PDB file of C-alpha atoms in Angstrom:
ATOM      1  CA  MET Z   1      71.735  96.097 116.349  1.00 46.00           C
ATOM      2  CA  ALA Z   2      68.064  96.205 117.484  1.00 46.00           C
ATOM      3  CA  TYR Z   3      68.025  96.963 121.223  1.00 43.00           C
ATOM      4  CA  GLN Z   4      64.914  94.848 121.885  1.00 46.00           C
ATOM      5  CA  ASN Z   5      66.750  91.805 120.540  1.00 45.00           C
ATOM      6  CA  PHE Z   6      69.939  92.410 122.500  1.00 46.00           C
ATOM      7  CA  ILE Z   7      70.628  89.826 125.174  1.00 47.00           C
ATOM      8  CA  PRO Z   8      73.629  90.722 127.371  1.00 54.00           C
ATOM      9  CA  THR Z   9      76.433  88.353 126.537  1.00 54.00           C
ATOM     10  CA  VAL Z  10      80.086  88.160 127.433  1.00 58.00           C
ATOM     11  CA  TRP Z  11      81.903  89.070 124.244  1.00 51.00           C
ATOM     12  CA  SER Z  12      85.227  87.465 123.475  1.00 53.00           C
ATOM     13  CA  GLU Z  13      88.229  89.702 123.981  1.00 52.00           C
ATOM     14  CA  ALA Z  14      89.632  88.447 120.677  1.00 56.00           C
ATOM     15  CA  ILE Z  15      87.939  89.867 117.596  1.00 50.00           C
ATOM     16  CA  ASN Z  16      88.068  87.762 114.457  1.00 60.00           C
ATOM     17  CA  ARG Z  17      89.339  89.941 111.640  1.00 58.00           C
ATOM     18  CA  GLU Z  18      89.362  89.232 107.933  1.00 57.00           C
ATOM     19  CA  LEU Z  19      92.636  87.953 106.520  1.00 60.00           C
ATOM     20  CA  GLU Z  20      94.822  90.833 105.400  1.00 60.00           C
ATOM     21  CA  ARG Z  21      95.945  90.924 101.802  1.00 70.00           C
ATOM     22  CA  LYS Z  22      99.654  91.497 101.300  1.00 65.00           C
ATOM     23  CA  LEU Z  23     100.290  94.940  99.833  1.00 74.00           C
ATOM     24  CA  VAL Z  24     103.303  94.751  97.566  1.00 85.00           C
ATOM     25  CA  PHE Z  25     103.136  97.170  94.648  1.00 92.00           C
ATOM     26  CA  ALA Z  26     103.401 100.599  96.307  1.00 90.00           C
ATOM     27  CA  GLU Z  27     106.742  99.760  97.892  1.00 88.00           C
ATOM     28  CA  ASP Z  28     108.371  99.489  94.462  1.00 92.00           C
ATOM     29  CA  CYS Z  29     107.073 102.694  92.881  1.00 93.00           C
ATOM     30  CA  ASN Z  30     108.686 106.062  92.303  1.00 89.00           C
ATOM     31  CA  ARG Z  31     107.150 108.341  94.953  1.00 88.00           C
ATOM     32  CA  GLN Z  32     109.358 111.400  94.496  1.00 85.00           C
ATOM     33  CA  TYR Z  33     106.464 113.459  93.086  1.00 81.00           C
ATOM     34  CA  GLU Z  34     104.195 112.894  96.068  1.00 79.00           C
ATOM     35  CA  GLY Z  35     105.047 116.189  97.712  1.00 75.00           C
ATOM     36  CA  GLU Z  36     104.153 118.146  94.577  1.00 74.00           C
ATOM     37  CA  VAL Z  37     100.472 117.233  94.643  1.00 76.00           C
ATOM     38  CA  LYS Z  38      98.286 118.346  97.518  1.00 68.00           C
ATOM     39  CA  LYS Z  39      94.644 117.703  96.655  1.00 63.00           C
ATOM     40  CA  MET Z  40      92.373 115.794  94.318  1.00 64.00           C
ATOM     41  CA  GLY Z  41      92.629 117.181  90.790  1.00 71.00           C
ATOM     42  CA  ASP Z  42      96.156 118.527  91.208  1.00 83.00           C
ATOM     43  CA  THR Z  43      98.383 117.514  88.347  1.00 84.00           C
ATOM     44  CA  VAL Z  44     102.135 117.040  88.242  1.00 81.00           C
ATOM     45  CA  ARG Z  45     103.898 117.221  84.863  1.00 80.00           C
ATOM     46  CA  ILE Z  46     106.890 114.901  84.789  1.00 77.00           C
ATOM     47  CA  LEU Z  47     109.489 116.058  82.285  1.00 74.00           C
ATOM     48  CA  GLY Z  48     111.617 113.618  80.330  1.00 74.00           C
ATOM     49  CA  VAL Z  49     114.560 114.445  78.091  1.00 69.00           C
ATOM     50  CA  GLY Z  50     115.426 112.995  74.716  1.00 73.00           C
ATOM     51  CA  LYS Z  51     118.862 111.887  73.530  1.00 76.00           C
ATOM     52  CA  PRO Z  52     120.983 114.204  71.374  1.00 82.00           C
ATOM     53  CA  SER Z  53     122.261 112.653  68.127  1.00 83.00           C
ATOM     54  CA  ILE Z  54     125.877 111.470  68.128  1.00 83.00           C
ATOM     55  CA  THR Z  55     127.998 111.880  65.002  1.00 84.00           C
ATOM     56  CA  THR Z  56     131.161 109.832  64.510  1.00 85.00           C
ATOM     57  CA  THR Z  57     133.852 110.599  61.954  1.00 83.00           C
ATOM     58  CA  VAL Z  58     137.156 108.920  61.039  1.00 86.00           C
ATOM     59  CA  ASP Z  59     140.235 110.979  60.163  1.00 77.00           C
ATOM     60  CA  LYS Z  60     138.176 114.014  59.229  1.00 79.00           C
ATOM     61  CA  GLU Z  61     137.734 117.449  60.674  1.00 84.00           C
ATOM     62  CA  ILE Z  62     134.749 118.141  62.854  1.00 85.00           C
ATOM     63  CA  VAL Z  63     132.155 120.112  60.936  1.00 82.00           C
ATOM     64  CA  LEU Z  64     129.422 121.408  63.184  1.00 85.00           C
ATOM     65  CA  LYS Z  65     125.973 121.949  61.743  1.00 85.00           C
ATOM     66  CA  ASP Z  66     123.235 124.009  63.320  1.00 85.00           C
ATOM     67  CA  PRO Z  67     122.566 122.824  66.879  1.00 87.00           C
ATOM     68  CA  GLU Z  68     119.979 120.111  67.156  1.00 84.00           C
ATOM     69  CA  ASN Z  69     116.652 120.838  68.798  1.00 83.00           C
ATOM     70  CA  VAL Z  70     116.267 117.782  71.052  1.00 77.00           C
ATOM     71  CA  GLU Z  71     112.631 116.953  71.689  1.00 74.00           C
ATOM     72  CA  ASP Z  72     111.674 116.334  75.269  1.00 69.00           C
ATOM     73  CA  THR Z  73     108.917 114.104  76.594  1.00 72.00           C
ATOM     74  CA  SER Z  74     106.516 114.746  79.406  1.00 78.00           C
ATOM     75  CA  VAL Z  75     103.884 112.786  81.307  1.00 81.00           C
ATOM     76  CA  THR Z  76     101.077 114.294  83.357  1.00 85.00           C
ATOM     77  CA  MET Z  77      99.725 112.616  86.470  1.00 88.00           C
ATOM     78  CA  ALA Z  78      96.439 113.941  87.819  1.00 88.00           C
ATOM     79  CA  ILE Z  79      95.361 112.836  91.288  1.00 90.00           C
ATOM     80  CA  ARG Z  80      91.858 111.530  90.615  1.00 91.00           C
ATOM     81  CA  HIS Z  81      91.334 108.355  92.644  1.00 94.00           C
ATOM     82  CA  ILE Z  82      89.661 108.549  96.023  1.00 94.00           C
ATOM     83  CA  SER Z  83      88.723 105.697  98.365  1.00 94.00           C
ATOM     84  CA  TYR Z  84      86.688 106.340 101.503  1.00 94.00           C
ATOM     85  CA  PHE Z  85      84.766 104.734 104.364  1.00 92.00           C
ATOM     86  CA  ASN Z  86      82.153 105.736 106.914  1.00 95.00           C
ATOM     87  CA  PHE Z  87      80.950 103.425 109.697  1.00 92.00           C
ATOM     88  CA  LYS Z  88      79.413 103.610 113.150  1.00 92.00           C
ATOM     89  CA  VAL Z  89      79.282 101.438 116.260  1.00 88.00           C
ATOM     90  CA  ASP Z  90      76.301 101.715 118.633  1.00 86.00           C
ATOM     91  CA  ASP Z  91      77.160 102.604 122.203  1.00 84.00           C
ATOM     92  CA  ILE Z  92      75.634  99.373 123.510  1.00 74.00           C
ATOM     93  CA  ASP Z  93      77.786  97.343 121.117  1.00 74.00           C
ATOM     94  CA  ARG Z  94      80.909  99.218 122.052  1.00 72.00           C
ATOM     95  CA  ARG Z  95      80.333  98.680 125.767  1.00 70.00           C
ATOM     96  CA  GLN Z  96      79.858  94.955 125.338  1.00 67.00           C
ATOM     97  CA  ALA Z  97      82.907  94.497 123.051  1.00 68.00           C
ATOM     98  CA  VAL Z  98      85.763  94.307 125.517  1.00 65.00           C
ATOM     99  CA  GLY Z  99      88.133  93.405 122.659  1.00 64.00           C
ATOM    100  CA  GLY Z 100      88.012  96.878 121.060  1.00 77.00           C
ATOM    101  CA  VAL Z 101      85.535  96.614 118.199  1.00 81.00           C
ATOM    102  CA  MET Z 102      86.027 100.241 117.102  1.00 82.00           C
ATOM    103  CA  ASP Z 103      89.770  99.778 116.729  1.00 83.00           C
ATOM    104  CA  ALA Z 104      89.187  96.579 114.752  1.00 85.00           C
ATOM    105  CA  TYR Z 105      86.784  98.292 112.330  1.00 88.00           C
ATOM    106  CA  THR Z 106      89.170 101.204 111.897  1.00 86.00           C
ATOM    107  CA  SER Z 107      92.035  98.841 111.147  1.00 86.00           C
ATOM    108  CA  GLU Z 108      89.915  96.915 108.638  1.00 89.00           C
ATOM    109  CA  SER Z 109      88.958 100.180 106.914  1.00 90.00           C
ATOM    110  CA  ALA Z 110      92.549 101.343 106.639  1.00 86.00           C
ATOM    111  CA  GLN Z 111      93.545  97.949 105.252  1.00 89.00           C
ATOM    112  CA  GLY Z 112      90.713  98.102 102.724  1.00 91.00           C
ATOM    113  CA  VAL Z 113      91.756 101.533 101.458  1.00 91.00           C
ATOM    114  CA  ALA Z 114      95.390 100.431 101.169  1.00 89.00           C
ATOM    115  CA  ASN Z 115      94.247  97.386  99.206  1.00 92.00           C
ATOM    116  CA  GLU Z 116      92.393  99.616  96.727  1.00 94.00           C
ATOM    117  CA  MET Z 117      95.617 101.560  96.190  1.00 93.00           C
ATOM    118  CA  ASP Z 118      97.547  98.365  95.574  1.00 95.00           C
ATOM    119  CA  LYS Z 119      94.945  97.128  93.058  1.00 96.00           C
ATOM    120  CA  HIS Z 120      95.183 100.446  91.227  1.00 97.00           C
ATOM    121  CA  ILE Z 121      98.960 100.140  90.920  1.00 97.00           C
ATOM    122  CA  GLY Z 122      98.581  96.541  89.725  1.00 97.00           C
ATOM    123  CA  SER Z 123      96.147  97.716  87.034  1.00 98.00           C
ATOM    124  CA  MET Z 124      98.984  99.662  85.378  1.00 98.00           C
ATOM    125  CA  ALA Z 125      99.756  96.357  83.648  1.00 98.00           C
ATOM    126  CA  LEU Z 126      96.620  96.974  81.549  1.00 98.00           C
ATOM    127  CA  ASP Z 127      97.675 100.486  80.529  1.00 97.00           C
ATOM    128  CA  LYS Z 128      98.292 101.189  76.838  1.00 96.00           C
ATOM    129  CA  LEU Z 129     101.880 102.183  77.685  1.00 95.00           C
ATOM    130  CA  ALA Z 130     102.613  98.738  79.136  1.00 97.00           C
ATOM    131  CA  LYS Z 131     104.392  96.567  76.564  1.00 97.00           C
ATOM    132  CA  LEU Z 132     103.362  92.902  76.495  1.00 97.00           C
ATOM    133  CA  HIS Z 133     106.113  90.308  76.261  1.00 97.00           C
ATOM    134  CA  ALA Z 134     103.935  88.228  73.896  1.00 96.00           C
ATOM    135  CA  ALA Z 135     101.067  89.171  71.594  1.00 96.00           C
ATOM    136  CA  SER Z 136      98.846  86.381  72.934  1.00 97.00           C
ATOM    137  CA  ALA Z 137      98.718  84.901  76.418  1.00 97.00           C
ATOM    138  CA  VAL Z 138     101.160  82.063  77.063  1.00 97.00           C
ATOM    139  CA  ALA Z 139      99.982  79.078  79.105  1.00 97.00           C
ATOM    140  CA  VAL Z 140     102.750  78.720  81.684  1.00 97.00           C
ATOM    141  CA  THR Z 141     104.066  75.392  82.925  1.00 96.00           C
ATOM    142  CA  LYS Z 142     107.108  74.511  84.994  1.00 93.00           C
ATOM    143  CA  SER Z 143     108.930  73.650  81.774  1.00 94.00           C
ATOM    144  CA  ASN Z 144     108.442  77.034  80.070  1.00 96.00           C
ATOM    145  CA  ILE Z 145     107.878  79.562  82.856  1.00 95.00           C
ATOM    146  CA  LEU Z 146     111.511  80.577  83.359  1.00 94.00           C
ATOM    147  CA  GLY Z 147     111.915  81.020  79.615  1.00 96.00           C
ATOM    148  CA  GLU Z 148     108.989  83.438  79.578  1.00 97.00           C
ATOM    149  CA  VAL Z 149     110.484  85.438  82.464  1.00 96.00           C
ATOM    150  CA  ASP Z 150     113.813  85.524  80.610  1.00 96.00           C
ATOM    151  CA  ARG Z 151     111.981  86.717  77.513  1.00 97.00           C
ATOM    152  CA  ALA Z 152     110.590  89.687  79.433  1.00 97.00           C
ATOM    153  CA  LEU Z 153     113.990  90.440  80.945  1.00 96.00           C
ATOM    154  CA  GLU Z 154     115.578  90.397  77.495  1.00 97.00           C
ATOM    155  CA  LEU Z 155     113.127  93.072  76.358  1.00 97.00           C
ATOM    156  CA  LEU Z 156     114.101  95.214  79.362  1.00 97.00           C
ATOM    157  CA  TYR Z 157     117.798  94.756  78.634  1.00 96.00           C
ATOM    158  CA  GLN Z 158     117.211  95.745  74.998  1.00 96.00           C
ATOM    159  CA  ASN Z 159     115.793  99.007  76.356  1.00 95.00           C
ATOM    160  CA  ASP Z 160     119.138  99.660  78.104  1.00 94.00           C
ATOM    161  CA  VAL Z 161     118.006  98.549  81.562  1.00 95.00           C
ATOM    162  CA  ASN Z 162     121.193  97.282  83.216  1.00 92.00           C
ATOM    163  CA  ALA Z 163     121.378  93.557  83.924  1.00 87.00           C
ATOM    164  CA  ASP Z 164     122.262  94.298  87.569  1.00 87.00           C
ATOM    165  CA  GLU Z 165     119.391  96.779  87.993  1.00 91.00           C
ATOM    166  CA  ASP Z 166     116.977  96.228  90.876  1.00 92.00           C
ATOM    167  CA  ILE Z 167     114.038  94.610  89.076  1.00 96.00           C
ATOM    168  CA  VAL Z 168     110.824  93.448  90.709  1.00 96.00           C
ATOM    169  CA  MET Z 169     107.904  91.339  89.531  1.00 96.00           C
ATOM    170  CA  GLY Z 170     104.620  90.897  91.366  1.00 95.00           C
ATOM    171  CA  VAL Z 171     103.089  87.505  90.581  1.00 96.00           C
ATOM    172  CA  PRO Z 172      99.804  85.756  91.448  1.00 96.00           C
ATOM    173  CA  PRO Z 173      99.967  82.616  93.623  1.00 94.00           C
ATOM    174  CA  PHE Z 174      99.609  80.103  90.765  1.00 96.00           C
ATOM    175  CA  PHE Z 175     102.512  81.716  88.909  1.00 96.00           C
ATOM    176  CA  TYR Z 176     104.718  81.686  91.992  1.00 92.00           C
ATOM    177  CA  ILE Z 177     103.997  77.997  92.696  1.00 92.00           C
ATOM    178  CA  THR Z 178     104.795  77.081  89.085  1.00 93.00           C
ATOM    179  CA  MET Z 179     107.943  79.203  89.163  1.00 91.00           C
ATOM    180  CA  ARG Z 180     109.106  77.597  92.380  1.00 88.00           C
ATOM    181  CA  GLN Z 181     108.610  74.127  90.882  1.00 88.00           C
ATOM    182  CA  ALA Z 182     110.847  75.168  88.010  1.00 89.00           C
ATOM    183  CA  TYR Z 183     113.448  77.021  90.066  1.00 82.00           C
ATOM    184  CA  THR Z 184     114.380  75.130  93.196  1.00 74.00           C
ATOM    185  CA  ASP Z 185     116.615  77.943  94.490  1.00 62.00           C
ATOM    186  CA  LEU Z 186     113.605  80.224  94.940  1.00 67.00           C
ATOM    187  CA  ASP Z 187     113.840  80.596  98.707  1.00 59.00           C
ATOM    188  CA  THR Z 188     110.802  80.870 100.956  1.00 53.00           C
ATOM    189  CA  ASN Z 189     112.497  79.870 104.200  1.00 52.00           C
ATOM    190  CA  ASN Z 190     114.319  83.125 104.842  1.00 51.00           C
ATOM    191  CA  SER Z 191     111.958  85.106 107.074  1.00 49.00           C
ATOM    192  CA  ALA Z 192     113.629  88.379 106.096  1.00 54.00           C
ATOM    193  CA  MET Z 193     112.410  87.807 102.533  1.00 50.00           C
ATOM    194  CA  LEU Z 194     108.748  87.552 103.491  1.00 51.00           C
ATOM    195  CA  LYS Z 195     108.255  91.267 104.135  1.00 58.00           C
ATOM    196  CA  ASN Z 196     105.573  92.842 101.925  1.00 60.00           C
ATOM    197  CA  GLY Z 197     105.023  89.707  99.891  1.00 65.00           C
ATOM    198  CA  LEU Z 198     108.657  89.076  98.915  1.00 72.00           C
ATOM    199  CA  VAL Z 199     108.984  85.337  98.405  1.00 78.00           C
ATOM    200  CA  GLY Z 200     112.194  84.845  96.478  1.00 84.00           C
ATOM    201  CA  LYS Z 201     114.725  85.962  93.906  1.00 87.00           C
ATOM    202  CA  TYR Z 202     115.361  84.839  90.359  1.00 89.00           C
ATOM    203  CA  GLY Z 203     118.766  86.177  89.413  1.00 85.00           C
ATOM    204  CA  HIS Z 204     118.564  89.930  90.069  1.00 86.00           C
ATOM    205  CA  VAL Z 205     114.754  89.869  90.034  1.00 92.00           C
ATOM    206  CA  ARG Z 206     112.853  90.136  93.309  1.00 92.00           C
ATOM    207  CA  VAL Z 207     109.728  87.973  93.143  1.00 93.00           C
ATOM    208  CA  LYS Z 208     106.746  89.189  95.174  1.00 93.00           C
ATOM    209  CA  MET Z 209     103.427  87.380  95.441  1.00 92.00           C
ATOM    210  CA  SER Z 210     100.207  89.371  95.242  1.00 93.00           C
ATOM    211  CA  ASN Z 211      96.493  88.785  94.775  1.00 94.00           C
ATOM    212  CA  ASN Z 212      96.242  92.238  93.190  1.00 95.00           C
ATOM    213  CA  CYS Z 213      97.844  91.366  89.853  1.00 97.00           C
ATOM    214  CA  ALA Z 214      95.790  92.540  86.891  1.00 98.00           C
ATOM    215  CA  VAL Z 215      93.472  89.985  85.284  1.00 97.00           C
ATOM    216  CA  THR Z 216      91.614  90.519  82.009  1.00 97.00           C
ATOM    217  CA  SER Z 217      87.946  89.700  81.486  1.00 95.00           C
ATOM    218  CA  ASN Z 218      88.883  86.355  79.907  1.00 95.00           C
ATOM    219  CA  GLY Z 219      91.093  85.295  82.808  1.00 95.00           C
ATOM    220  CA  GLU Z 220      94.508  86.204  81.397  1.00 97.00           C
ATOM    221  CA  TYR Z 221      97.077  87.591  83.820  1.00 98.00           C
ATOM    222  CA  ARG Z 222      99.214  90.685  83.295  1.00 98.00           C
ATOM    223  CA  ILE Z 223     102.382  90.533  85.407  1.00 98.00           C
ATOM    224  CA  MET Z 224     104.627  93.589  85.567  1.00 98.00           C
ATOM    225  CA  VAL Z 225     108.397  93.111  85.383  1.00 98.00           C
ATOM    226  CA  ARG Z 226     109.863  96.530  86.114  1.00 97.00           C
ATOM    227  CA  THR Z 227     112.338  98.812  87.780  1.00 97.00           C
ATOM    228  CA  LYS Z 228     111.282 100.964  90.719  1.00 94.00           C
ATOM    229  CA  ARG Z 229     111.363 104.012  88.441  1.00 93.00           C
ATOM    230  CA  ALA Z 230     108.843 102.673  85.919  1.00 95.00           C
ATOM    231  CA  VAL Z 231     105.656 103.515  87.833  1.00 96.00           C
ATOM    232  CA  ALA Z 232     105.060 106.711  89.791  1.00 93.00           C
ATOM    233  CA  PHE Z 233     102.663 106.646  92.739  1.00 93.00           C
ATOM    234  CA  ALA Z 234     101.381 109.508  94.860  1.00 91.00           C
ATOM    235  CA  ASN Z 235      99.193 109.438  97.963  1.00 89.00           C
ATOM    236  CA  PRO Z 236      99.200 113.139  98.868  1.00 87.00           C
ATOM    237  CA  MET Z 237      96.351 113.122 101.368  1.00 87.00           C
ATOM    238  CA  THR Z 238      94.785 110.711 103.857  1.00 87.00           C
ATOM    239  CA  HIS Z 239      92.227 111.963 106.347  1.00 88.00           C
ATOM    240  CA  VAL Z 240      90.420 110.142 109.169  1.00 89.00           C
ATOM    241  CA  GLU Z 241      88.077 111.663 111.759  1.00 90.00           C
ATOM    242  CA  ALA Z 242      85.785 110.425 114.511  1.00 89.00           C
ATOM    243  CA  TYR Z 243      82.359 111.961 115.127  1.00 91.00           C
ATOM    244  CA  ARG Z 244      79.000 111.418 116.855  1.00 93.00           C
ATOM    245  CA  PRO Z 245      76.056 111.047 114.412  1.00 94.00           C
ATOM    246  CA  GLU Z 246      73.231 113.358 115.447  1.00 92.00           C
ATOM    247  CA  LYS Z 247      70.379 110.858 115.190  1.00 89.00           C
ATOM    248  CA  SER Z 248      71.859 107.857 116.966  1.00 89.00           C
ATOM    249  CA  PHE Z 249      73.694 106.871 120.135  1.00 90.00           C
ATOM    250  CA  SER Z 250      76.869 105.767 118.464  1.00 90.00           C
ATOM    251  CA  ASP Z 251      80.437 106.625 117.628  1.00 88.00           C
ATOM    252  CA  ALA Z 252      81.392 106.881 113.969  1.00 90.00           C
ATOM    253  CA  VAL Z 253      84.584 107.136 111.949  1.00 89.00           C
ATOM    254  CA  LYS Z 254      84.953 108.401 108.401  1.00 91.00           C
ATOM    255  CA  GLY Z 255      87.986 108.807 106.213  1.00 91.00           C
ATOM    256  CA  PHE Z 256      89.327 109.061 102.710  1.00 91.00           C
ATOM    257  CA  SER Z 257      92.556 108.799 100.771  1.00 90.00           C
ATOM    258  CA  LEU Z 258      93.618 110.475  97.521  1.00 91.00           C
ATOM    259  CA  TYR Z 259      96.037 108.655  95.251  1.00 92.00           C
ATOM    260  CA  GLU Z 260      97.183 108.020  91.700  1.00 94.00           C
ATOM    261  CA  ALA Z 261      99.591 105.787  89.798  1.00 95.00           C
ATOM    262  CA  LYS Z 262     101.106 106.381  86.377  1.00 95.00           C
ATOM    263  CA  ILE Z 263     103.614 104.687  84.092  1.00 95.00           C
ATOM    264  CA  VAL Z 264     106.354 107.291  83.699  1.00 93.00           C
ATOM    265  CA  ARG Z 265     109.199 105.188  82.267  1.00 93.00           C
ATOM    266  CA  PRO Z 266     107.546 102.722  79.876  1.00 94.00           C
ATOM    267  CA  LYS Z 267     110.910 101.422  78.642  1.00 94.00           C
ATOM    268  CA  GLU Z 268     111.607 100.122  82.145  1.00 96.00           C
ATOM    269  CA  LEU Z 269     108.483  97.963  82.283  1.00 98.00           C
ATOM    270  CA  VAL Z 270     107.502  94.782  80.441  1.00 98.00           C
ATOM    271  CA  VAL Z 271     104.280  92.886  81.117  1.00 98.00           C
ATOM    272  CA  LEU Z 272     104.145  89.106  81.074  1.00 98.00           C
ATOM    273  CA  ASN Z 273     101.023  88.074  79.163  1.00 98.00           C
ATOM    274  CA  VAL Z 274     100.192  84.671  80.660  1.00 98.00           C
ATOM    275  CA  LYS Z 275      97.419  82.294  81.616  1.00 97.00           C
ATOM    276  CA  ARG Z 276      97.044  79.073  83.572  1.00 95.00           C
ATOM    277  CA  SER Z 277      97.853  75.909  81.700  1.00 91.00           C
ATOM    278  CA  ALA Z 278      94.895  73.636  81.008  1.00 77.00           C
TER     279      ALA Z 278
END
């Protein structure tokens, strides 16, 4: 703010903040590896085991062959994403803002960083390991939307995901509205269900609404239907500090956060490949 243009004014005690975007994806990720990574560039190797072959015989003696060498699988997750901020508030501004402008900016910055994390997790739907439920995008309507969800669930069940497993799907607003029109039992009146974007249940599937669902360049949506084990997420370091810039009369705050997401159980994730109906 230019001091020569500043006219003392009574500032409102209420500061208008931008609408906060619901953060829904991180809550349903596997975060058990978070403690194993400490700084940007650290990598955690997640080991997976294969299945030994089973031999069945009828009315015959067991004849053991040489022991099988069961191949294992492993996934590496390197912590490479960093989001940061750096802002200042002039002393004269801070004195006039009785509503706490510095706290408001700090809160907005933290919300912005968290939103970047959520978008990154949502982008896992575009990963090469994410299996699409249909080769081409399906235009969803209230007459076919539940069938498409069932189609994705069938693919999960074929991969040995239990039918009573805790399954979650994060959907964009248009998909949720269409789904609710098709499924009248989708409940939005229970306040306990509204936490972190949760807007309803379809069978054993928790439906969460998010504006951070992945969208392709041609406007097709990628909606993850998954267990909580399918995607790993780590946020090993977040740092925030206040300081006084040398060449101005102001207070400043800077901060950063390190994070990474990775599909670690691809068989427990299916991606709905959909688009808006014309």
